[in-house]
XYZ file of C-alpha atoms in Angstrom:
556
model
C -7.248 27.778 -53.068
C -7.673 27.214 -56.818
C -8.005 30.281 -59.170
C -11.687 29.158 -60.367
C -12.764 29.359 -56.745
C -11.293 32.267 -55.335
C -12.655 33.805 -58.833
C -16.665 32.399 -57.526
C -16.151 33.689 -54.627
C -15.147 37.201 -55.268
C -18.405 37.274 -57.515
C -20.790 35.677 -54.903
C -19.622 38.234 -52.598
C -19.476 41.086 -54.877
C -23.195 39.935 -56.746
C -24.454 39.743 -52.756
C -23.564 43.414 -52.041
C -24.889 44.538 -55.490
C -28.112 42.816 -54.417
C -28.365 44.408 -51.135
C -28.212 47.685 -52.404
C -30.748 46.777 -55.513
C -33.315 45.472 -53.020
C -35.195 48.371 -51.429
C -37.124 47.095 -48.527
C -37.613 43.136 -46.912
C -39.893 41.144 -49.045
C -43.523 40.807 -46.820
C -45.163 36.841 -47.046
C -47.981 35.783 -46.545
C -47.265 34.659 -43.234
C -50.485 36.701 -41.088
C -49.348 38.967 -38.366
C -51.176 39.766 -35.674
C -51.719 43.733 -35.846
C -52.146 46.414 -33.098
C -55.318 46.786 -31.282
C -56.045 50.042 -33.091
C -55.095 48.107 -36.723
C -57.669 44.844 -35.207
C -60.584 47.236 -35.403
C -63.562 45.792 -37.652
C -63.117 49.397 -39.751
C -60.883 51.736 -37.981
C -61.969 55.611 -38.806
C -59.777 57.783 -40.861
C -57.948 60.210 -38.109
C -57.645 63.692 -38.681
C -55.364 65.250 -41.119
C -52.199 66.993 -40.740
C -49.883 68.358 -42.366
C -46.801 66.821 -42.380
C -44.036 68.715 -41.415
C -40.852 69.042 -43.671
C -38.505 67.251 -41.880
C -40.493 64.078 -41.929
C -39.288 61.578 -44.810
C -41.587 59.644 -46.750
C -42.252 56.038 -46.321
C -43.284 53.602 -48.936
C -45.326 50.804 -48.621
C -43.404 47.731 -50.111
C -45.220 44.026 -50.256
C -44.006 41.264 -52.429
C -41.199 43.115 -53.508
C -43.313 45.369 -54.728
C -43.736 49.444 -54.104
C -47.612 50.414 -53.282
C -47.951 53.826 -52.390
C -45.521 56.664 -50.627
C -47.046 57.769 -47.735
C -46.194 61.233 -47.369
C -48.010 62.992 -44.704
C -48.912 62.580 -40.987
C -52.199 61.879 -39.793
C -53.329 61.700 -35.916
C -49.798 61.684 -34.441
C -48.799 58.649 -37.020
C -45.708 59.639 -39.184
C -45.272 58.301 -42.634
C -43.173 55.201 -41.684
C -46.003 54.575 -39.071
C -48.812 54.553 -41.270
C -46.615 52.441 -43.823
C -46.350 49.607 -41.471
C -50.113 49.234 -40.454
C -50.626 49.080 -44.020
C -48.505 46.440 -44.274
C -49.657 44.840 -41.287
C -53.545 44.983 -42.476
C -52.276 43.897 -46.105
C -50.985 40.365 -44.276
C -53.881 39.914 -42.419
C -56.586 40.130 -45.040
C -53.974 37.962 -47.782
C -55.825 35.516 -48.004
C -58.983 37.444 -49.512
C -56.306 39.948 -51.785
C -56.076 36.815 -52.879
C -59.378 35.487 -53.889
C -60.910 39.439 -54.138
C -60.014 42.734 -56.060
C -59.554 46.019 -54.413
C -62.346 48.407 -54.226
C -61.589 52.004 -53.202
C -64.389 54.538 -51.673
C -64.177 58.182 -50.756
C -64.291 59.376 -47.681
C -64.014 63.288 -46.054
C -60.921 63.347 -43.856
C -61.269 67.101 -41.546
C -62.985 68.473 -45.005
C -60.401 66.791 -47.387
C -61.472 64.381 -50.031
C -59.424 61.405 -49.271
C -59.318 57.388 -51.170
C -60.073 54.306 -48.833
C -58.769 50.976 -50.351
C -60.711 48.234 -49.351
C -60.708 44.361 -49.781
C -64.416 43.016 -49.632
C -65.357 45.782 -47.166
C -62.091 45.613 -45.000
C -60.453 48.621 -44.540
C -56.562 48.260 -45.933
C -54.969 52.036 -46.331
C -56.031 55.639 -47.416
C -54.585 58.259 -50.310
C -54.563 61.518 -48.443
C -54.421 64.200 -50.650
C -50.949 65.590 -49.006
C -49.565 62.001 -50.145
C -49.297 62.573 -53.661
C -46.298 63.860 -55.251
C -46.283 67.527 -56.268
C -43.659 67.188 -58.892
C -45.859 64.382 -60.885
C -48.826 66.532 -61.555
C -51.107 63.327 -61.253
C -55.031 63.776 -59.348
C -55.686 61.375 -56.686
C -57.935 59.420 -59.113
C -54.405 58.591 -61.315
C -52.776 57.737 -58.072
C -55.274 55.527 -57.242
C -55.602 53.801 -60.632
C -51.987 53.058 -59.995
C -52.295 51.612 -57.135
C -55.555 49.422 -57.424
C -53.183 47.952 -61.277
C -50.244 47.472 -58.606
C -52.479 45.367 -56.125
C -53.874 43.253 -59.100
C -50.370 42.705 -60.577
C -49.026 41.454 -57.002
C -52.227 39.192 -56.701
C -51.791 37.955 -60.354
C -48.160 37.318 -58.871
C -48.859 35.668 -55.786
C -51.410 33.418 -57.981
C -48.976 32.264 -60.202
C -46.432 31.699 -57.419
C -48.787 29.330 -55.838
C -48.876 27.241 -59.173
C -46.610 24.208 -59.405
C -46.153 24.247 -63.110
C -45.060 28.346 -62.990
C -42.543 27.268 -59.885
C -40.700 24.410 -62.219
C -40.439 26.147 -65.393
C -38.827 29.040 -63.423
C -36.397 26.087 -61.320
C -35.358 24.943 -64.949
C -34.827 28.023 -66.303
C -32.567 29.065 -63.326
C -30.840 25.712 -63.520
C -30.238 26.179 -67.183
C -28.762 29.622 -66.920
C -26.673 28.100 -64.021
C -25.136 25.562 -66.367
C -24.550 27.787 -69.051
C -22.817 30.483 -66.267
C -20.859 28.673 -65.408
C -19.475 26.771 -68.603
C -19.174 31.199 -69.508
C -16.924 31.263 -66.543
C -15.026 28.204 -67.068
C -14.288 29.133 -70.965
C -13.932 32.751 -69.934
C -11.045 31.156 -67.647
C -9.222 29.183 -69.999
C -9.522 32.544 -72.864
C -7.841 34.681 -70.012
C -4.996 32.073 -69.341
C -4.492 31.724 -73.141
C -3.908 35.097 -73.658
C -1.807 35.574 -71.076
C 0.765 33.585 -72.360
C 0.044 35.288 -75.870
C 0.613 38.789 -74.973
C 4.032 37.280 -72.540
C 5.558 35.449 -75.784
C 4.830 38.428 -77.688
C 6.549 40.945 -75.298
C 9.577 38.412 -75.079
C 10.289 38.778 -78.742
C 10.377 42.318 -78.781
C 14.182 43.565 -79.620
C 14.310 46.833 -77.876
C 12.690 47.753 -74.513
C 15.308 48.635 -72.396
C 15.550 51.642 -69.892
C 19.613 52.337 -69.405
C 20.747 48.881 -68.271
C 17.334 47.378 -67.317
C 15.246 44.692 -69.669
C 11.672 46.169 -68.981
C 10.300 42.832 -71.382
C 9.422 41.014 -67.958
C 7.874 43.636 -65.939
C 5.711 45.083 -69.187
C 4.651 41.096 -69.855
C 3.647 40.884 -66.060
C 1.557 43.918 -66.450
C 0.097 43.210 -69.343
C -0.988 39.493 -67.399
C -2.280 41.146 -64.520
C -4.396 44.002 -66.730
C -5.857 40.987 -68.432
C -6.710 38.895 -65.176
C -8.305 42.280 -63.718
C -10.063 42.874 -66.629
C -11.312 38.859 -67.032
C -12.571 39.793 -63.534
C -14.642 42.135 -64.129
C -15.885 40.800 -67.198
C -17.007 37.745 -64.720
C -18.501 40.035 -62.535
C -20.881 41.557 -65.398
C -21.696 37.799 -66.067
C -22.594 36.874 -62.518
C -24.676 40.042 -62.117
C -26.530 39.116 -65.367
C -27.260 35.712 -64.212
C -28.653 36.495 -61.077
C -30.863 38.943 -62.660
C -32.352 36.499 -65.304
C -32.918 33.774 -62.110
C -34.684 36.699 -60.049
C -36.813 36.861 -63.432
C -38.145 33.509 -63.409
C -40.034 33.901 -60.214
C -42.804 36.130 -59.154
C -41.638 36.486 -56.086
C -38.212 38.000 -57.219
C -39.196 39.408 -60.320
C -38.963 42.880 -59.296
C -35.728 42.611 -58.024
C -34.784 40.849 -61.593
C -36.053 43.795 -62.921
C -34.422 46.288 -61.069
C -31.204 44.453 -61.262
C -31.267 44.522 -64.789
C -32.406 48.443 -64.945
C -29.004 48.780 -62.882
C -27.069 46.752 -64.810
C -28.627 48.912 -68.519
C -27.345 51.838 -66.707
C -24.369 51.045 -65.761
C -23.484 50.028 -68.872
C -25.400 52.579 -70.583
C -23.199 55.006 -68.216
C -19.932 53.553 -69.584
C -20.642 53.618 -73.204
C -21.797 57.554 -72.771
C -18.433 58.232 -70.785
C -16.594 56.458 -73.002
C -17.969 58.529 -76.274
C -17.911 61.739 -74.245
C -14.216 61.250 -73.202
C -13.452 60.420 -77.019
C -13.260 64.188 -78.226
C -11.133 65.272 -74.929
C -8.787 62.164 -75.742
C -8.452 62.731 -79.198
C -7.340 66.579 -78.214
C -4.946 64.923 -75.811
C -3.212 62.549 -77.858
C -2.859 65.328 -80.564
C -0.828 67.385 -77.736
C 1.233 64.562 -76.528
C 2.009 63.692 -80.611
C 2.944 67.576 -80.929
C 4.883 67.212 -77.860
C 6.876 64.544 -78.822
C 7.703 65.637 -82.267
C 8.676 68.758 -80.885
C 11.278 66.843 -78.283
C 12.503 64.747 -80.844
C 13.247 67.438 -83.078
C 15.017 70.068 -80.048
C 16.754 66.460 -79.348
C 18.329 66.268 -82.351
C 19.017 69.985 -82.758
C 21.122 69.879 -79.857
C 22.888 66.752 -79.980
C 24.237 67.965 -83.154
C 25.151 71.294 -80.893
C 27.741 68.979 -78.972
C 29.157 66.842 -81.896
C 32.804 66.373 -81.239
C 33.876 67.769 -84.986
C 31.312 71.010 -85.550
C 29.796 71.449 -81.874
C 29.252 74.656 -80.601
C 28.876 73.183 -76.884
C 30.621 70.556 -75.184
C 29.476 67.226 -75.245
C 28.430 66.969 -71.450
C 27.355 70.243 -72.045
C 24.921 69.441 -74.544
C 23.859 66.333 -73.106
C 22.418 68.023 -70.038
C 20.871 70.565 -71.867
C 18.892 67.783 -74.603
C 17.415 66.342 -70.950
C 17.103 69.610 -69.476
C 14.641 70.888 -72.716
C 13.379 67.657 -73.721
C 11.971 67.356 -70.235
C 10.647 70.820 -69.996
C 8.758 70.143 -73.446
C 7.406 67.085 -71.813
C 6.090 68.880 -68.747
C 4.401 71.625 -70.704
C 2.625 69.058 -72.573
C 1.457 67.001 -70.111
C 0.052 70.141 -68.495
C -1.914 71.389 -71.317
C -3.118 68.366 -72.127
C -4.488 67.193 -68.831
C -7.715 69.164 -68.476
C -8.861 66.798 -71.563
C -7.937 63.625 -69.645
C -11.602 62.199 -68.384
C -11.569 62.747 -64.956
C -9.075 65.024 -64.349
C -11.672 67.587 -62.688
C -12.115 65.284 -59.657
C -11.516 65.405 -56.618
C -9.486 62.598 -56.491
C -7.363 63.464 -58.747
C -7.381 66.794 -56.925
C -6.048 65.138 -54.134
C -3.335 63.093 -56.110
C -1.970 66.624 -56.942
C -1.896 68.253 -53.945
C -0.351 65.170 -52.280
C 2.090 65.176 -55.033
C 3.111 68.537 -54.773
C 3.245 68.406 -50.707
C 5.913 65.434 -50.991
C 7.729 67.335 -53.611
C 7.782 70.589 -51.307
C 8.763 68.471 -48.518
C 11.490 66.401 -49.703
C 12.593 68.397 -52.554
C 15.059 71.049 -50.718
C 18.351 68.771 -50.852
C 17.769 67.621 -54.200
C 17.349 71.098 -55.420
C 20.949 71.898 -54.099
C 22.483 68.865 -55.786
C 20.260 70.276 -59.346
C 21.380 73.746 -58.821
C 24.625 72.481 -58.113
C 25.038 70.040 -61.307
C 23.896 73.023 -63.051
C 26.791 74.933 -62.317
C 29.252 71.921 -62.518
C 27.862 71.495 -66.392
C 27.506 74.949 -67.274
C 30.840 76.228 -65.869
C 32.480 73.896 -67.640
C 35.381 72.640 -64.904
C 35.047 69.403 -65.121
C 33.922 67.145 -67.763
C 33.516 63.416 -68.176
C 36.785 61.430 -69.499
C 38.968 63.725 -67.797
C 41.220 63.211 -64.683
C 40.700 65.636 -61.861
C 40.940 66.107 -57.916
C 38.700 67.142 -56.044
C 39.867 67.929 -52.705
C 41.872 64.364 -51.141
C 40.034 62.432 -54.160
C 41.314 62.383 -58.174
C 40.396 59.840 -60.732
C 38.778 60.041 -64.089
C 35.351 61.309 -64.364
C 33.101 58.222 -65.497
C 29.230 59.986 -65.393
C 28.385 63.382 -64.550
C 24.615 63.273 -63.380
C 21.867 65.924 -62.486
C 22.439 64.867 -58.633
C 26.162 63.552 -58.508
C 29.499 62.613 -60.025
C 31.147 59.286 -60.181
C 35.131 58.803 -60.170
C 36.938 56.122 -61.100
C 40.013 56.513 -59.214
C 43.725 54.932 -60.097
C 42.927 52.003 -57.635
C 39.930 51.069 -59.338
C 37.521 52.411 -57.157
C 34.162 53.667 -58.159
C 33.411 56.904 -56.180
C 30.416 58.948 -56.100
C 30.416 62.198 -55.121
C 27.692 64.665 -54.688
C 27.539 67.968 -56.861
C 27.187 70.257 -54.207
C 30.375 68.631 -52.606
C 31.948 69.486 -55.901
C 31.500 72.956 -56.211
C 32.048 73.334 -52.089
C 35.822 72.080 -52.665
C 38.422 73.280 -54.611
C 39.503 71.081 -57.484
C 42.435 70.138 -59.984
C 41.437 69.418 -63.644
C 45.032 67.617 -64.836
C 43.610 66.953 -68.460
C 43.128 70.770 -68.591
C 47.050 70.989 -68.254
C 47.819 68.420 -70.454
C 46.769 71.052 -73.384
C 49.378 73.249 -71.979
C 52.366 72.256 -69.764
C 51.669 69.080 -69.632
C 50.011 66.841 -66.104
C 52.872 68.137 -63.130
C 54.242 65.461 -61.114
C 55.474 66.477 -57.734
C 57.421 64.357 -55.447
C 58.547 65.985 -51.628
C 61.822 64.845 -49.605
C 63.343 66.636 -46.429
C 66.827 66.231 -46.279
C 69.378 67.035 -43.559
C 71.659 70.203 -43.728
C 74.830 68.008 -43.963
C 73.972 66.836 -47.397
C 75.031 69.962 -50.386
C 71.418 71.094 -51.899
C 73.085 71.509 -55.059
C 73.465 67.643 -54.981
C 70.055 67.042 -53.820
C 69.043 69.129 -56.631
C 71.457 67.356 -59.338
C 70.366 63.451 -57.843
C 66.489 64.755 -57.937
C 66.876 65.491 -61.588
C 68.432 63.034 -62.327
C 65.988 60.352 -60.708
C 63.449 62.507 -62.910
C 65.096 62.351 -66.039
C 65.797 58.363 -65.422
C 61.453 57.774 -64.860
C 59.957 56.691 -67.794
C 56.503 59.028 -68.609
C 58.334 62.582 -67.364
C 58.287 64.950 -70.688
C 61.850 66.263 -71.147
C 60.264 69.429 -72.078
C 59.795 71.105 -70.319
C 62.282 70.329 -68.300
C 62.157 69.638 -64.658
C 63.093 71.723 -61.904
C 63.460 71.561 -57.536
C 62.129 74.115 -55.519
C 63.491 74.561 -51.993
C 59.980 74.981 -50.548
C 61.432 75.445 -46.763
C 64.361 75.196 -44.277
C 63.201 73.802 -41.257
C 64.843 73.236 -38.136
C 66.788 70.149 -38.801
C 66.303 70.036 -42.591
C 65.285 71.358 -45.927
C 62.314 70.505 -47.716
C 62.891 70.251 -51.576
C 60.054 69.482 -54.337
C 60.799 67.549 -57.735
C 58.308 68.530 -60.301
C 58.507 66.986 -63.553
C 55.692 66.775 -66.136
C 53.551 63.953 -67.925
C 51.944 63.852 -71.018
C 49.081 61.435 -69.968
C 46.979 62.503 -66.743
C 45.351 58.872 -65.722
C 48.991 57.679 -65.579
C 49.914 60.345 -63.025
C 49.802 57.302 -59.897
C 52.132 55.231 -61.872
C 54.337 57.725 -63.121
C 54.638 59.405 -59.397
C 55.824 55.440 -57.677
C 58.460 54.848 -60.455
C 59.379 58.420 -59.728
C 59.982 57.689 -55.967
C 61.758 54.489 -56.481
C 64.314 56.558 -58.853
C 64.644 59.249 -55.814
C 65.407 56.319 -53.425
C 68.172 54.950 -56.079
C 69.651 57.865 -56.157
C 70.368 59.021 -53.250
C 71.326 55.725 -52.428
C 73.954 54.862 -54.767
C 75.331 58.837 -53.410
C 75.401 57.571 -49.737
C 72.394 60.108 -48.970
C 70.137 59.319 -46.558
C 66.590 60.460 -46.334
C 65.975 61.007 -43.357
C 64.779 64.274 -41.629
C 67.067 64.127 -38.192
C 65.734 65.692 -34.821
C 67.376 67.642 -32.583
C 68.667 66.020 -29.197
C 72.093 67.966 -28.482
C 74.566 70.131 -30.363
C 76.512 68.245 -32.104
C 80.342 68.034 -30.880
C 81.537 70.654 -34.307
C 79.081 73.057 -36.052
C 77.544 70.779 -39.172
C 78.462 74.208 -41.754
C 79.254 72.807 -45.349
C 83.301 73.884 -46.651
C 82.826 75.915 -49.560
C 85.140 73.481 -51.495
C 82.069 70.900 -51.367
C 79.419 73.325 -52.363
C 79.443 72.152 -55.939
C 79.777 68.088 -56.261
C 83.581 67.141 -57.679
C 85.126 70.546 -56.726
C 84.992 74.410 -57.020
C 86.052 74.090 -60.798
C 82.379 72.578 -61.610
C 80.979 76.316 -60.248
């Protein structure tokens, strides 16, 4: 479906509901009905009256689109809706002379009240009861019924001039001129809205700077800024459509009430938006000075602390400080926002009640976890164990710290894996900062080998060194060293540890490392191999002391 027509036919639909709730009652003809026998009487006697009780609504009398009189009380068992409908049905059957004759009234004594008979050349039509008029108004029956008798002469001038041919076509041209010119509106309207569209979309494109992190927000702010036009173009339509209807209602008798209440709507509804709009000026104007406060204040605590966590003079470190910039920066914005939303137009609504109280049952409900990961972040960043650049483990996991964030950490580990772990999984398991040591002794490098009991451990000591000494990236100071760690059943368990000055090369370092070891012991007819017991062997496997040192006693 084209846009021009699903744009008609949002506003026929939208102009027909509008209409239905303008129109108050069914507009009566002048098509006769036959009435009731009581109502076919040549002139019916005014019952006896009664007060109406308080729980019985009023009923008005409506013909040609036009109100009469509110009947307000009961009279001889015959509510107010009751007595408005044989009024109506009398009005239809003497038309023809309301059309030819005025309406004479007559009083009449109703159970001792003073009551108002309206008559049409001696036919009886409807009576003002005293308990009919309106206590608020003030008015005499005499006013009431000088209302009515100008409210009968208007709908017979009405029907009078409905009934003349010339009055019917300058009211069809009229309506067919406004038509034209509607809907030429609409179609320019149309072709305004698609123009700037594309205006405000090449204008967002050419911005420079709109980014969030990573993301270009220039194609989701340019859709926006479409749609908000479109909407708007809508309802701009709609205001259009619900002015032309009332000027073609206008141009008939007939309809000319409704014209005229359509257009009373459509005054106040305007006249309602203008008022709101001036009254929410002042409490906008407060707002906007809170939220300009507010962000001078951030910028200005943002700036404080980033100089706080400069690398040269900073009194904090830089992950440090960078957390706590967000941490106050945000907690400036929230205090803002909070004092300035009772000036926001609206915000004493209910709905907006509701939006709040929704809003803070999802937070309560889904909030627990993430408070743990917060609190947890907290600690990581405040403690100060770990801090982005460096090269850690954490538990079976080390790599370098890429990001640390207000809900997890992310690792880039020596295989080039990105890793993500959470911050309460961070301070639940012990961890290894290796940059830390680098200021110090330097990154250790340990490498474990079991070796059988037939093999001297003062060799194994001297070929582990050595293999250490030979690996490119092991510091020569300090020095490195074997500890025996164990003596198992079958073997002993030594440990090289040598030390490195760079901690991401730690991975590299530790395989040249074991390739050296390998060489080694090798090239000294060494195997490593950790041997399992079967049987005794056929002559104790004891070392001679004259092997205990490698070449001979004389290297003791």
């Amino acid at each position: 479906m084209p846009p021009a027509r699903r744009i008609v036919i949002g506003l026929l639909l939208s102009a027909s509901f509008v209409c239905g709730q303008v129109q108050t009652a069914p507009p009566a003809g002048d098509d006769k009905k036959t009435p009731n026998a009581d109502a076919s009487a040549a002139e019916p006697s005014d019952p006896p009256a009664a007060e109406a009780p308080a729980a019985v609504p009023a009923s008005p009398l409506v013909w040609w689109n036009r109100e009469i009189i509110i009947f307000r009380s009961t009279t001889a068992k015959l509510s107010p809706k009751a007595r408005s409908h044989d009024a109506l049905l009398r009005i239809q059957e003497f038309s023809d002379l309301l059309l030819e004759k005025k309406v004479t009234t007559e009083r009449a004594e109703v159970q001792g009240e003073s009551a108002i008979r309206f008559l049409v050349d001696g036919n009886y039509l409807f009576s003002l009861l005293p308990s009919d008029l309106d206590p608020l108004s003030g008015e005499s029956a005499e006013e009431e019924s000088e209302i009515i008798l100008e409210q009968l002469e208007k709908i017979r001038q009405a029907r009078i001039e409905q009934s003349s041919a010339e009055a019917i076509a300058k009211g069809i041209t009229a309506a067919v001129i406004a038509t034209v010119v509607f809907f030429a509106v609409i179609f320019v309207l149309r072709i305004v809205t698609l123009k700037v569209s594309k205006f405000v979309e090449t204008r967002v494109r050419r911005w420079r700077r709109l980014k969030l992190r990573r993301a270009d927000l220039r194609p989701h702010i340019g859709l926006l800024g479409k749609q908000f036009i479109k909407v708007l173009a809508f309802f701009l339509g709609l205001y259009l459509f619900c002015i032309w209807i009332a000027f073609v209602f206008n141009q008939f008798p007939l309809t000319e009430p409704l014209g005229a209440a359509f257009t009373g709507r459509l005054l106040d509804f305007a006249k309602g938006i203008l008022l709101s709009m001036v009254g929410a000026i002042p409490g906008l104007a407060t707002a906007v000075l809170i939220l300009f406060i507010t962000r001078w204040l951030a910028r200005l605590i943002d700036q404080v602390i980033r100089s706080m966590g400069d690398d040269e003079n900073g009194i904090m470190a830089r992950d440090t400080a960078k957390a706590t910039r967000r941490i106050s920066v945000a907690a400036v914005w929230i205090i803002g926002i909070v004092l300035s939303y009772p000036y926001l137009p609206g915000s004493g609504s209910d709905a907006f009640k509701g939006i709040s109280v929704l809003l803070g049952l999802m937070v309560s409900l889904g909030s627990s976890g993430m408070i743990n990961q917060i609190m947890s972040g907290f600690v990581l960043l405040y403690s100060g164990s770990v801090r982005t650049g460096e090269y850690v483990k954490i538990g079976e996991i080390e790599g370098t710290v890429t990001e640390m964030g207000i809900l997890a950490v992310k690792f880039l580990t020596p295989s080039g894996e990105y890793m993500t772990i959470p911050n309460a999984v961070m301070i639940g398991n012990p961890s290894t900062n290796y940059t830390r040591l680098c200021e110090t002794t330097g990154v250790p490098i340990t490498s474990v080998v079991t070796i059988g009991y037939d093999a001297p451990w003062r060799q194994v000591h001297e070929l582990l060194i050595s293999a250490a000494k030979e690996t490119a990236g092991i510091e020569k100071h300090p020095a490195p060293r074997v500890i025996q760690n164990a003596l198992s059943d079958w073997y002993a368990e030594y440990t090289l540890i040598g030390y490195a000055a760079a901690p991401e090369m730690r991975t590299p370092i530790l395989s040249e490392l074991n390739g050296k070891i390998q060489d080694a012991f090798n090239e000294a007819g060494i195997q490593i191999m950790s041997p399992h017991y079967q049987k005794d062997p056929p002559e104790p496997l004891v070392i001679p002391k004259e092997r205990w040192f490698p070449g001979g006693p004389e290297k003791k």
